[in-house]
Tab-separated table of C-alpha atoms and ligand atoms in Angstrom:
chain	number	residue	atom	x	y	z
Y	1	UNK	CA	-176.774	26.647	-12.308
Y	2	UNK	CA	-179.641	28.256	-13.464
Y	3	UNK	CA	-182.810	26.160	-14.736
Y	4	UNK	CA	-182.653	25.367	-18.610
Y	5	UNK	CA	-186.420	25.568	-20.251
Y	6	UNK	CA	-187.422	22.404	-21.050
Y	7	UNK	CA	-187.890	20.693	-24.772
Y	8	UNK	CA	-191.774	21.085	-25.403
Y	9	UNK	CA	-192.336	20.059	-29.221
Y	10	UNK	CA	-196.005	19.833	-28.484
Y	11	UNK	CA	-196.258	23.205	-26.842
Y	12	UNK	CA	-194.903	24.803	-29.525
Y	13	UNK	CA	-196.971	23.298	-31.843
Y	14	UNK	CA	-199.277	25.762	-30.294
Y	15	UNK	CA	-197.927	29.013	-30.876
Y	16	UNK	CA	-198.053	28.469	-34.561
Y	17	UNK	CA	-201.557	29.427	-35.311
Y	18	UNK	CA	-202.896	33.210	-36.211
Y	19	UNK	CA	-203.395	33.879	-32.423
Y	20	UNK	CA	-201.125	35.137	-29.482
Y	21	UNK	CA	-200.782	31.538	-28.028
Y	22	UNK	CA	-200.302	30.829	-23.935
Y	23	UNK	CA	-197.224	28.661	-24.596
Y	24	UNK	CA	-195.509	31.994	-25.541
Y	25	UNK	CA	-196.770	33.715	-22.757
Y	26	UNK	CA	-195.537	30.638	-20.411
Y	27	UNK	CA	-192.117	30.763	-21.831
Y	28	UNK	CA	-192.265	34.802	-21.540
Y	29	UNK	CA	-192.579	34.444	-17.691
Y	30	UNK	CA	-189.814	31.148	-17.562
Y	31	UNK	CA	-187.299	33.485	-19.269
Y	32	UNK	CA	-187.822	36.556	-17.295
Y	33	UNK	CA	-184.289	37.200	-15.619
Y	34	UNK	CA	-184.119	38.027	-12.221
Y	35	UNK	CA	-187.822	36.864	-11.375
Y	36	UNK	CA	-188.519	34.440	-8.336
Y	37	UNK	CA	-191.039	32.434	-10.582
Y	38	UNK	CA	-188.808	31.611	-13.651
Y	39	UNK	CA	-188.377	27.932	-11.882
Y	40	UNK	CA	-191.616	26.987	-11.305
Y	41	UNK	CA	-192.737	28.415	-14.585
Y	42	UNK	CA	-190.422	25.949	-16.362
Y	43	UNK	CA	-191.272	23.300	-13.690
Y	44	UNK	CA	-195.013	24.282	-15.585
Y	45	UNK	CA	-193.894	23.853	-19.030
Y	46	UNK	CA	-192.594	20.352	-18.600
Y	47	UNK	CA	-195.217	18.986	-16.915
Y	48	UNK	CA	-197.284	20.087	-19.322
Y	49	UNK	CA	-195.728	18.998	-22.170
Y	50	UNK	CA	-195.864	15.479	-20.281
Y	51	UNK	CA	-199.365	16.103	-19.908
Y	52	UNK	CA	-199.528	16.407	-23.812
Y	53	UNK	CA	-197.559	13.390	-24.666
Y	54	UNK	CA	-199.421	10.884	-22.253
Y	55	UNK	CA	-202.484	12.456	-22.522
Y	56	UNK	CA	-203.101	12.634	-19.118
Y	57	UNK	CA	-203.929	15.225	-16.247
Y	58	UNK	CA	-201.614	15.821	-13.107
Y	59	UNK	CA	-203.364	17.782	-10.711
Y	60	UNK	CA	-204.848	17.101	-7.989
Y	61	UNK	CA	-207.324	18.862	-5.259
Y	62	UNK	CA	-206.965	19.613	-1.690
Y	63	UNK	CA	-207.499	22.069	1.004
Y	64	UNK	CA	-206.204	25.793	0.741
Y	65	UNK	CA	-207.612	28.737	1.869
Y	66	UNK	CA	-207.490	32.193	3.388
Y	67	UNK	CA	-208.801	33.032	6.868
Y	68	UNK	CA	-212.361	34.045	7.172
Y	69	UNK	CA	-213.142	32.222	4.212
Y	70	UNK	CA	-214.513	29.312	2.845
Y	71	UNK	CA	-213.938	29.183	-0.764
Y	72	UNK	CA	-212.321	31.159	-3.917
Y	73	UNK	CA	-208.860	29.440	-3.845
Y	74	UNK	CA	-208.808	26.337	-6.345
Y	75	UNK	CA	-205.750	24.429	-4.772
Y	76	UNK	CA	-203.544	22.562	-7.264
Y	77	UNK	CA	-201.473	20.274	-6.125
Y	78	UNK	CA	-198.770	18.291	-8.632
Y	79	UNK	CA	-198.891	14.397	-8.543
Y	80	UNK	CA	-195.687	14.193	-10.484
Y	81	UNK	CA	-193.936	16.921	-8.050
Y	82	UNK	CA	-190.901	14.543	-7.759
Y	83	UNK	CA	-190.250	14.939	-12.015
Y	84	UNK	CA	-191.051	18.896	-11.591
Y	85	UNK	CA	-190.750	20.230	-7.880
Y	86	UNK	CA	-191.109	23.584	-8.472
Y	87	UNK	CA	-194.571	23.870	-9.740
Y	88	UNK	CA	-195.129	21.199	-6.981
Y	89	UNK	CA	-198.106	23.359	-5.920
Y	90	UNK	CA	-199.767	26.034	-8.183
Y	91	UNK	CA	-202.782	27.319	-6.715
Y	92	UNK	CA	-205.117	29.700	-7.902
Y	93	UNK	CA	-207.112	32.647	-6.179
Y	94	UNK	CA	-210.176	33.905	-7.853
Y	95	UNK	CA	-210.580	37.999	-7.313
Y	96	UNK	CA	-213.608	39.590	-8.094
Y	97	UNK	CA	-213.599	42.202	-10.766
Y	98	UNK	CA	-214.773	45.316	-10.535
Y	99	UNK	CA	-218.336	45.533	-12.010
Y	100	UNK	CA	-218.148	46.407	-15.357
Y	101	UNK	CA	-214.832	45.471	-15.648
Y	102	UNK	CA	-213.797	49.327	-15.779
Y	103	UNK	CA	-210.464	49.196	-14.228
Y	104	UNK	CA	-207.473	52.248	-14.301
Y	105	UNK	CA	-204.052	51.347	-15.615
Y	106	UNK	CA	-202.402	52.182	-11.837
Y	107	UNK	CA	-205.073	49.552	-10.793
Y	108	UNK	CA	-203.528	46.680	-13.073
Y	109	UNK	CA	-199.811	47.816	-12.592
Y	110	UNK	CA	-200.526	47.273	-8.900
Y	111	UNK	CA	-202.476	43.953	-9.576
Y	112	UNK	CA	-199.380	41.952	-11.544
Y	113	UNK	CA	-196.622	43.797	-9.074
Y	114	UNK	CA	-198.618	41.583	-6.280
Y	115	UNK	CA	-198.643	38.681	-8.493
Y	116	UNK	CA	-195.130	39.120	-9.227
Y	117	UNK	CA	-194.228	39.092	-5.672
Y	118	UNK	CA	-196.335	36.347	-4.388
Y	119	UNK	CA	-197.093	34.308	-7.280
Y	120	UNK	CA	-196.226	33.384	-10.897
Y	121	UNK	CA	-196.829	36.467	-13.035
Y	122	UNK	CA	-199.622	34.322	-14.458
Y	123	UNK	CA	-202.669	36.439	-14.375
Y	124	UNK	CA	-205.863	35.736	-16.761
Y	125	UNK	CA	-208.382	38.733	-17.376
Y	126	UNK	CA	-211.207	37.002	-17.194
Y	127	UNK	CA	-211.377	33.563	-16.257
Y	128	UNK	CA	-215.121	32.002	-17.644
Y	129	UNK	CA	-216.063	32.665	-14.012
Y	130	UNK	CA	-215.446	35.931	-14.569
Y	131	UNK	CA	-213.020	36.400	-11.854
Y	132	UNK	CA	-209.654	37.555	-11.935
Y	133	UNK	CA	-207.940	34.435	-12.050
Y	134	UNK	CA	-204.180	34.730	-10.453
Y	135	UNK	CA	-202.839	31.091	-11.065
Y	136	UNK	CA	-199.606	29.695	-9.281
Y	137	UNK	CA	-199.118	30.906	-6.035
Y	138	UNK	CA	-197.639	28.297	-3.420
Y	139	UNK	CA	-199.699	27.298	-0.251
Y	140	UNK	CA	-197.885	29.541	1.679
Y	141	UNK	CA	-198.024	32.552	-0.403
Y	142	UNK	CA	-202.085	32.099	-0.540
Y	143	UNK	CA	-202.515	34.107	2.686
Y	144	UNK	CA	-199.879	36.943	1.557
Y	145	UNK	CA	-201.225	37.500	-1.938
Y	146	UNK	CA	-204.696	37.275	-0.534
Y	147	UNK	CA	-203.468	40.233	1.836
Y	148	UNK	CA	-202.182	42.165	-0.622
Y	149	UNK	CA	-204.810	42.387	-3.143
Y	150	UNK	CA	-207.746	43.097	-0.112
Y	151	UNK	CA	-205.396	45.972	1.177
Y	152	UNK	CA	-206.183	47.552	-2.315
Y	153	UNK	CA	-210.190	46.821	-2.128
Y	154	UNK	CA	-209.973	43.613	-4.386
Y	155	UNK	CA	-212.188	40.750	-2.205
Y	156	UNK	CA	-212.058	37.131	-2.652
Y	157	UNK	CA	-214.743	35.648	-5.502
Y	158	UNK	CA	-217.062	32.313	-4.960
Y	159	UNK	CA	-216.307	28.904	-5.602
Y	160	UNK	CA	-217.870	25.521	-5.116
Y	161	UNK	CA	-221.674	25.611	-3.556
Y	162	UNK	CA	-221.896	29.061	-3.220
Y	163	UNK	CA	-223.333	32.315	-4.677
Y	164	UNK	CA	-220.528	33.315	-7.308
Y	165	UNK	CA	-218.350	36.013	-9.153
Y	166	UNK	CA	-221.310	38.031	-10.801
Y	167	UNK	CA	-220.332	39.966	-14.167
Y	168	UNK	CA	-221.819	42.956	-15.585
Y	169	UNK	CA	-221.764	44.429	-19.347
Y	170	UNK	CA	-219.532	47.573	-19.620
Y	171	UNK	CA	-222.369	49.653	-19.634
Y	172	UNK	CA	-223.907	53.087	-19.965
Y	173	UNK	CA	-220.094	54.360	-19.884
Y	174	UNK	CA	-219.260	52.987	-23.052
Y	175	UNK	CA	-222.729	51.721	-24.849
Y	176	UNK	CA	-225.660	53.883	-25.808
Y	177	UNK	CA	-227.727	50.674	-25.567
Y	178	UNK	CA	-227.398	50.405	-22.263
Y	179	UNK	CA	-230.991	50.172	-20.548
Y	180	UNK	CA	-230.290	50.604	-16.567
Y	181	UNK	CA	-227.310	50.905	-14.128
Y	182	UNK	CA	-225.764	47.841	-14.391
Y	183	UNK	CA	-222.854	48.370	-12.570
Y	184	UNK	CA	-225.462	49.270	-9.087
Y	185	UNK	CA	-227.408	46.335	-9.509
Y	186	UNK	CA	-224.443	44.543	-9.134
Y	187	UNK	CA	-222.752	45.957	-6.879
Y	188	UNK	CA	-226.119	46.416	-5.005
Y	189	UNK	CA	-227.113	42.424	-5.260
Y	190	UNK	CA	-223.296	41.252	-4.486
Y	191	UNK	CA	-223.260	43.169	-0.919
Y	192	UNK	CA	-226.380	41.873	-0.385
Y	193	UNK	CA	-225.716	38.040	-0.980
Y	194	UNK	CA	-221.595	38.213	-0.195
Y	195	UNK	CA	-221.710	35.607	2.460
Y	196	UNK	CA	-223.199	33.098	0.839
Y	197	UNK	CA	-220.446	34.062	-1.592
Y	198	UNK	CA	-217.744	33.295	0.813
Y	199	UNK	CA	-219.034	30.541	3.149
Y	200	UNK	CA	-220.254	28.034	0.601
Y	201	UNK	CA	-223.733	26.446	2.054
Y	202	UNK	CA	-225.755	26.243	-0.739
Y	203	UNK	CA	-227.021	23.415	-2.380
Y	204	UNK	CA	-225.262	24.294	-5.481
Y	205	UNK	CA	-223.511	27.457	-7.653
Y	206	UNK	CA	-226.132	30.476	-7.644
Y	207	UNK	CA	-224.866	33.168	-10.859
Y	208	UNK	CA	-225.929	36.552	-11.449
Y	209	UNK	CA	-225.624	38.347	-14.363
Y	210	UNK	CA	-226.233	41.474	-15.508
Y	211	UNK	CA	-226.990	43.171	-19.137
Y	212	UNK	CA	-227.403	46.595	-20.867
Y	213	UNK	CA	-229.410	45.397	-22.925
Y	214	UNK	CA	-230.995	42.004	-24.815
Y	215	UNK	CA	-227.654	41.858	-26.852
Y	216	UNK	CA	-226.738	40.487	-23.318
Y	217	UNK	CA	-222.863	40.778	-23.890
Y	218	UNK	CA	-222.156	39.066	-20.443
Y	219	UNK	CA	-224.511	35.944	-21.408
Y	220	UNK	CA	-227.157	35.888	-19.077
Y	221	UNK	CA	-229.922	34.685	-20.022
Y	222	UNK	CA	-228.286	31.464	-20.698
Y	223	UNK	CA	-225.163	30.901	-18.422
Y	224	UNK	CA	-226.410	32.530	-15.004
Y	225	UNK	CA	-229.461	31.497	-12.756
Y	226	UNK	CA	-230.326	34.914	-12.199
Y	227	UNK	CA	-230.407	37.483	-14.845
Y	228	UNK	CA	-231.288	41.161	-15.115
Y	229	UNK	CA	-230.956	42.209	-19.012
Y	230	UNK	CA	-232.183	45.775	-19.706
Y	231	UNK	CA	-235.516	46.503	-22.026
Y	232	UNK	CA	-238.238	49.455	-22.431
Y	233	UNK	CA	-241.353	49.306	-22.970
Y	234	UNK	CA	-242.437	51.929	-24.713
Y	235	UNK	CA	-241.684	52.617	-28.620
Y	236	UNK	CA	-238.586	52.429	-30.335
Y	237	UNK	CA	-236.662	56.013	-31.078
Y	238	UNK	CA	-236.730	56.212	-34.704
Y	239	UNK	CA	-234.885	58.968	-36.271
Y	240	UNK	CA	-236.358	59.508	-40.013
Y	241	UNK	CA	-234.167	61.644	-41.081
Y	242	UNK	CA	-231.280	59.517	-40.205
Y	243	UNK	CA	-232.848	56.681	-41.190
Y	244	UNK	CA	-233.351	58.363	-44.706
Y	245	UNK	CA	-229.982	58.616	-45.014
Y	246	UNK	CA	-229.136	55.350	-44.066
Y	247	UNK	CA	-231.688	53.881	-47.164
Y	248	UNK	CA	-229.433	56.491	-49.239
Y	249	UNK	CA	-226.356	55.225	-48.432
Y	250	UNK	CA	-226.652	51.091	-48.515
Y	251	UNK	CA	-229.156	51.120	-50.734
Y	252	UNK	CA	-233.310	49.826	-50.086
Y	253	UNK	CA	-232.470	46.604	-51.096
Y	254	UNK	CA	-229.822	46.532	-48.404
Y	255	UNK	CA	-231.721	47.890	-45.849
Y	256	UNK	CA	-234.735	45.698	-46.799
Y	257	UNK	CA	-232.684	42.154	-46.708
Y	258	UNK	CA	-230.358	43.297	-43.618
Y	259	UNK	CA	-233.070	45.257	-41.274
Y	260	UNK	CA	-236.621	44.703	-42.393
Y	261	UNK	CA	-236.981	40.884	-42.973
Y	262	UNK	CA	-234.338	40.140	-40.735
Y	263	UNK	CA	-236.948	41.286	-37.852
Y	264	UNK	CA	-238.007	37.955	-36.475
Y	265	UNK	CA	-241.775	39.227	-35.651
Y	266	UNK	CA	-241.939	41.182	-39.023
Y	267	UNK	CA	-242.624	44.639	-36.837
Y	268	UNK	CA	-240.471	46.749	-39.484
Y	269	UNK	CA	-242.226	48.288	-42.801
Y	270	UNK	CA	-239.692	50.434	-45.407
Y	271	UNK	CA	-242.123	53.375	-47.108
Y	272	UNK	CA	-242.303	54.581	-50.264
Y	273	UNK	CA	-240.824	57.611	-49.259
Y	274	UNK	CA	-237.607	55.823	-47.617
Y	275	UNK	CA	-238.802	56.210	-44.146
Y	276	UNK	CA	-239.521	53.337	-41.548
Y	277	UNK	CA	-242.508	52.364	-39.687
Y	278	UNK	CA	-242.618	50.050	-36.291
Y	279	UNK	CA	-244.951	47.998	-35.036
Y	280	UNK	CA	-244.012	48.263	-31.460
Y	281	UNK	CA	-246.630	46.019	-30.411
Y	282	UNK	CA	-244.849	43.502	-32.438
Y	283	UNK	CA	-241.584	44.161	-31.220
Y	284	UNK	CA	-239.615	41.425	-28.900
Y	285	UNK	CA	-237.072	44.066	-27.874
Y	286	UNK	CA	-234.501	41.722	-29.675
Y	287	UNK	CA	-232.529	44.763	-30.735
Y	288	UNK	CA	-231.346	43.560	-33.995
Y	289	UNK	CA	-232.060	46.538	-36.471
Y	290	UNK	CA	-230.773	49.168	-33.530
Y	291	UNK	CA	-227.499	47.242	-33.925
Y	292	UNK	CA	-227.706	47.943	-36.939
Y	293	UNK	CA	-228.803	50.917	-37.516
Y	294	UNK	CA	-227.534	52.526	-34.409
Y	295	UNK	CA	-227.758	56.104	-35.255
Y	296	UNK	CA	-231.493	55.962	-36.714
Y	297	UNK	CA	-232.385	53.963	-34.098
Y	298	UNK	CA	-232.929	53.841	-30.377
Y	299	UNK	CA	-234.218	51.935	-27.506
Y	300	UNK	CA	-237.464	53.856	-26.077
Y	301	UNK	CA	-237.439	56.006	-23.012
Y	302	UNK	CA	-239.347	53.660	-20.390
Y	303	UNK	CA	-236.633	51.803	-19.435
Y	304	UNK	CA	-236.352	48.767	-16.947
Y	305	UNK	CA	-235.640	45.145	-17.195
Y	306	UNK	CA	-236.572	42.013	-17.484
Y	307	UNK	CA	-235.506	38.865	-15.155
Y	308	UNK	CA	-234.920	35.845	-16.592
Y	309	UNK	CA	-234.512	32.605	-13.770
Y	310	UNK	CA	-232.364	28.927	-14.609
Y	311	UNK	CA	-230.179	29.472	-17.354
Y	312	UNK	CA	-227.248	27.140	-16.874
Y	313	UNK	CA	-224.919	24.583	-18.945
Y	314	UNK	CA	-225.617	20.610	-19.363
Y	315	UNK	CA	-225.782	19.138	-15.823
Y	316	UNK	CA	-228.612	17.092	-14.742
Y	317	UNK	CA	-231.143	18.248	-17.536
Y	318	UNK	CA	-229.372	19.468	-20.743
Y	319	UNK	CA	-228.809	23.286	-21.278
Y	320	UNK	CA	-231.665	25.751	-20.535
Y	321	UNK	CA	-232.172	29.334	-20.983
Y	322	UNK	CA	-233.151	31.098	-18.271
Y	323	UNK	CA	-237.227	31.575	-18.062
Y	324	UNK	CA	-238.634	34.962	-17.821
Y	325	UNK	CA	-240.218	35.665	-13.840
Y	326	UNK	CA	-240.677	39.354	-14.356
Y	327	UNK	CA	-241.256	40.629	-18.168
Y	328	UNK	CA	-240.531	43.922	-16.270
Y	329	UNK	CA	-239.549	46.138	-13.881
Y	330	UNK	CA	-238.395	49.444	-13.619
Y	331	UNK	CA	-235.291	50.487	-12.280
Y	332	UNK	CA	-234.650	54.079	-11.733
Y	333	UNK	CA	-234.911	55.079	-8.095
Y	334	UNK	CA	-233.029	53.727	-5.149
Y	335	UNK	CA	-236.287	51.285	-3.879
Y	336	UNK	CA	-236.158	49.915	-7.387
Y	337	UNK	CA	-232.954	48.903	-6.933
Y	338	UNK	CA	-233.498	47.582	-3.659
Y	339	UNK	CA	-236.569	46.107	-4.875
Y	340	UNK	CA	-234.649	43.904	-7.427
Y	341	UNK	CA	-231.876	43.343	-4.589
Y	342	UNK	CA	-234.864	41.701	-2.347
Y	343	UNK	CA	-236.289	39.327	-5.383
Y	344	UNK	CA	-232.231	38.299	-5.349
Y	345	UNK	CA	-232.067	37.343	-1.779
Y	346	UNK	CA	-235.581	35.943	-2.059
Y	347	UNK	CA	-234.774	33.338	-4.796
Y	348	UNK	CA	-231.092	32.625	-3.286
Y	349	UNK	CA	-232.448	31.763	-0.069
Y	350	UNK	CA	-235.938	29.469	-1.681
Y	351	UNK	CA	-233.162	27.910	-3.597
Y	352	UNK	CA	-231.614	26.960	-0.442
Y	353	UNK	CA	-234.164	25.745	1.036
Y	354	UNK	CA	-235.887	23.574	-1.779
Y	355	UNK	CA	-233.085	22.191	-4.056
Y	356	UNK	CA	-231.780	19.058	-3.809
Y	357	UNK	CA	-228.113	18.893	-3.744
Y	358	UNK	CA	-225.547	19.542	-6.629
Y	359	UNK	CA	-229.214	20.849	-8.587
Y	360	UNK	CA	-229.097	24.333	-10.344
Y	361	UNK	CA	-232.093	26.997	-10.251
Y	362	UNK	CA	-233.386	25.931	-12.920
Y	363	UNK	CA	-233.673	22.068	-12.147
Y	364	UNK	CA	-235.235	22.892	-9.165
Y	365	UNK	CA	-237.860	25.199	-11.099
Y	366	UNK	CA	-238.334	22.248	-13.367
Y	367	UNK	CA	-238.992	19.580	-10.911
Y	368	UNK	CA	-241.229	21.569	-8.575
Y	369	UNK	CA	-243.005	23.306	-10.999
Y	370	UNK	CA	-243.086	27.542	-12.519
Y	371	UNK	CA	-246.171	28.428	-10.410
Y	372	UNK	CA	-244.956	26.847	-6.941
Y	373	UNK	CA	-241.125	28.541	-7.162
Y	374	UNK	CA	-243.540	31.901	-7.843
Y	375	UNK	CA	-245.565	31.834	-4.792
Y	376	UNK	CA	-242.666	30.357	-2.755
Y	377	UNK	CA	-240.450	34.198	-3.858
Y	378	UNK	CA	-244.055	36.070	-3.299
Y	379	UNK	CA	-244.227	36.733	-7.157
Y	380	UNK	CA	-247.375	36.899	-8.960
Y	381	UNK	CA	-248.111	34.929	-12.054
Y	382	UNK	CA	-248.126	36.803	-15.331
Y	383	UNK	CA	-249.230	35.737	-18.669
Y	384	UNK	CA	-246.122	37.362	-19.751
Y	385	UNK	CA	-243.705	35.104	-18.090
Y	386	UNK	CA	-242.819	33.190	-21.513
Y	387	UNK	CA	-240.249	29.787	-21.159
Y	388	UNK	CA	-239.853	29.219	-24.458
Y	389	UNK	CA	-240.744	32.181	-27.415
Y	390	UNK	CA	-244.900	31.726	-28.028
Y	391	UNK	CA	-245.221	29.455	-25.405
Y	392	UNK	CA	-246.741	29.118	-22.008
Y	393	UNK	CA	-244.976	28.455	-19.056
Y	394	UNK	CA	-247.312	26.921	-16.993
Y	395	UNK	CA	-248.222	22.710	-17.099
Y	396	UNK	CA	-251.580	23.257	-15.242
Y	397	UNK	CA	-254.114	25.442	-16.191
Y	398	UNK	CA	-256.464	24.881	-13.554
Y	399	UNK	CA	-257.838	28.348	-11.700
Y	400	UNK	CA	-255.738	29.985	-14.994
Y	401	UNK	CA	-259.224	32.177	-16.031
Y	402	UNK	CA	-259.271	33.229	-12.412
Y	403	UNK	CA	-255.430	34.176	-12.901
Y	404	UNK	CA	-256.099	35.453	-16.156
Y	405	UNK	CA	-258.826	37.511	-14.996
Y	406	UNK	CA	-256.539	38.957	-11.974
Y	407	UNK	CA	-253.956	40.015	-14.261
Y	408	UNK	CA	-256.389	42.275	-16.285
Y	409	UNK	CA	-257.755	43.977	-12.990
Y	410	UNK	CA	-254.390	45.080	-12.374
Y	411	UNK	CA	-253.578	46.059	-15.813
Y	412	UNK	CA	-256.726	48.066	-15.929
Y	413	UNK	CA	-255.530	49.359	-12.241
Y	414	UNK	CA	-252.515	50.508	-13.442
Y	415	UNK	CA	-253.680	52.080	-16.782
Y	416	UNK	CA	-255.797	54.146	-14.765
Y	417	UNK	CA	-253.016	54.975	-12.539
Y	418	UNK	CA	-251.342	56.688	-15.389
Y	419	UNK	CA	-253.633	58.460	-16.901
Y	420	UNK	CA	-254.741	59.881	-12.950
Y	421	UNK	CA	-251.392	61.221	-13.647
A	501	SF4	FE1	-237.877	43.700	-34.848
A	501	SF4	FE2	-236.013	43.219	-33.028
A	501	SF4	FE3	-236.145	45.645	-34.172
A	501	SF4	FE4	-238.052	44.840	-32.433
A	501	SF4	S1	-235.874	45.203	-31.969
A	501	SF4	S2	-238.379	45.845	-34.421
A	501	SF4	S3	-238.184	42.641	-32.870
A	501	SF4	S4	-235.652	43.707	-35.212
């Protein structure tokens, strides 16, 4: 006789509230006739819902994996498997995205018909690693579903001490914002770094991230060690005419309380004449009045990026946003790219090298110091590199007007450069 779902009062508690709840989705998959996984999805449900009422976790670790590979299977294995044997083990694989997360519905019909075979139906689009997560498969159906999902170009994503899943913003396809390729760069800096992706020998996680733009809708700056988040540097695109119109439609006052003092360095001036001015020198590229005036106004034409190193969650030190190492670089031709792709390997491989174990980036920046990670990754020290907003960087200032006076050489170098041009 079939399975009967099991009584979960405190699971269904949960699908109550305004949103699409997982409980429902749970039950979905236990109910679906016909399917191998109904079992162990109700096998899921009650052990849950025994979870809830004793207020205690039943999982355990161990060791699963796929051949030629060290990590990106998180093996779950039940402690109460007697009480609920069919969800006795309920492992899941992290897949990497594609970049971008631009995907074509035959791609995700093909995705859950693998899942459906080998595992539980249970799929979640994104997990916070930002990997595919494909949750209850048993040990044996690891290898098959592993398999399966390779054989259509999907790889394996990082777990544990090793370089991991990197996520990109959706990009120039979709957002005018969008300052650089996004989707190369990290494509470009994941085949570069892949097997320290999939043989875990680092000290500790290593993230990258990648951004359009400073809106930074994949979170960069602070939840990856590594992050590339698009800027220009030249002036902002101001269209007066659509601008005008703008001021005629909301109003000045509107535009005056929701654009012009909402600029945190005050660059923005309304005119008597309803038409804007910038002071681009001002401007921190924090992109708050394009947002929100997005047909007016546009970021400039000299596009590039800016790196940002250590961002991470609480761990040793409490949460830290990442700290600028190049204010910019441009990132248009194919050397650029690799360019950024070498500063990648550079820092993944100092990291290696220098951090003590279970220490992020970041730590390791803080206990060694800004200016020795710099010269360890061959970059030079720029008065630009900011830690926190109006702040220096740097602890010692010793040979700093020798620095200082470096750093203008080149800028007067390079100013000459351009106008040779
Ligand atoms: Fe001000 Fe930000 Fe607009 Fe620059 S992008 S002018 S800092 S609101």
């Amino acid at each position: 006789m079939a399975k009967k779902l099991p009584q979960t009062p405190m699971l269904d508690k949960l699908e109550g509230g305004p949103w699409p709840s997982f409980v429902t989705g749970l039950k979905r998959l236990a109910e679906s006739d016909g399917k191998h996984y109904t079992g162990m999805m109700k096998d899921l449900l009650g052990q849950l819902e025994h979870s809830y009422e004793t207020r205690t976790g039943y999982w355990k670790g161990g060791t699963v994996g796929v051949r030629g590979y060290g990590g990106g299977v998180i093996p779950r294995f039940s402690i109460v498997a007697d009480k609920y044997p069919e969800s006795s083990e309920f492992h899941t694989l992290r897949i990497q995205p594609p970049a971008g997360l631009h995907y074509d519905t035959k791609t995700l019909r093909q995705l859950c018909d693998i899942w459906e075979e080998h595992g539980s139906g249970l799929i979640a689009f994104h997990g916070q690693s930002g990997d595919i997560m494909f949750q209850g498969a048993t040990t044996e159906n690891v290898q098959k579903a592993f398999d399966a999902l390779n054989d259509i170009g999907f790889d394996m994503g990082g777990a544990g001490a090793a370089v991991r899943t990197s996520m990109s913003c959706v990009g120039a396809a979709r957002c005018e914002q969008s300052c650089y390729n996004e989707q190369k760069a990290h494509r470009m800096m994941i085949d570069a770094t892949l097997d320290d992706m999939h043989r875990p020998s680092l000290p500790y996680k290593f993230k990258f991230k990648f951004s359009g733009c400073a809106n930074d809708c994949v979170n960069a700056s602070h939840r990856s060690d590594f992050a590339v988040i698009g800027t220009w540097r030249d002036d902002i695109k101001v269209d007066q005419e659509k601008f005008k119109q703008a001021v005629a439609e909301r109003g000045r006052k509107e535009i005056i309380d929701q654009v012009i003092s909402m600029c945190p360095t005050r660059a923005l001036s309304l005119n008597d004449d309803d038409t804007l001015d910038v002071d681009n020198k001002s401007c921190v590229r924090c992109m708050h009045c394009i947002n929100v005036l997005t047909k007016a106004l546009s970021p400039g034409d000299d596009k590039g990026v800016t790196i940002l190193l250590g961002g991470k969650r609480t761990l040793k030190i409490g949460d830290m946003m990442g700290t600028v190492i190049v204010p910019f670089m441009k990132l248009e031709t194919d050397e650029d790219y690799e360019k950024l792709v070498e500063l990648g390997v550079e820092c993944v491989d100092f990291f290696a090298e220098n951090a003590l174990e279970h220490e992020r980036v970041g730590e390791m920046v803080e206990r060694i110091g800004l200016v020795n990670f710099l010269e360890g990754v061959g970059l030079e020290v720029d008065p630009n590199m900011v830690s926190h907003p109006r702040t220096s960087s740097y602890f010692r200032s010793d040979d700093w007007d020798e620095e200082a006076a470096k750093w203008e050489r080149r800028k007067a170098a390079g100013q000459a450069e351009v106008a040779a041009e």
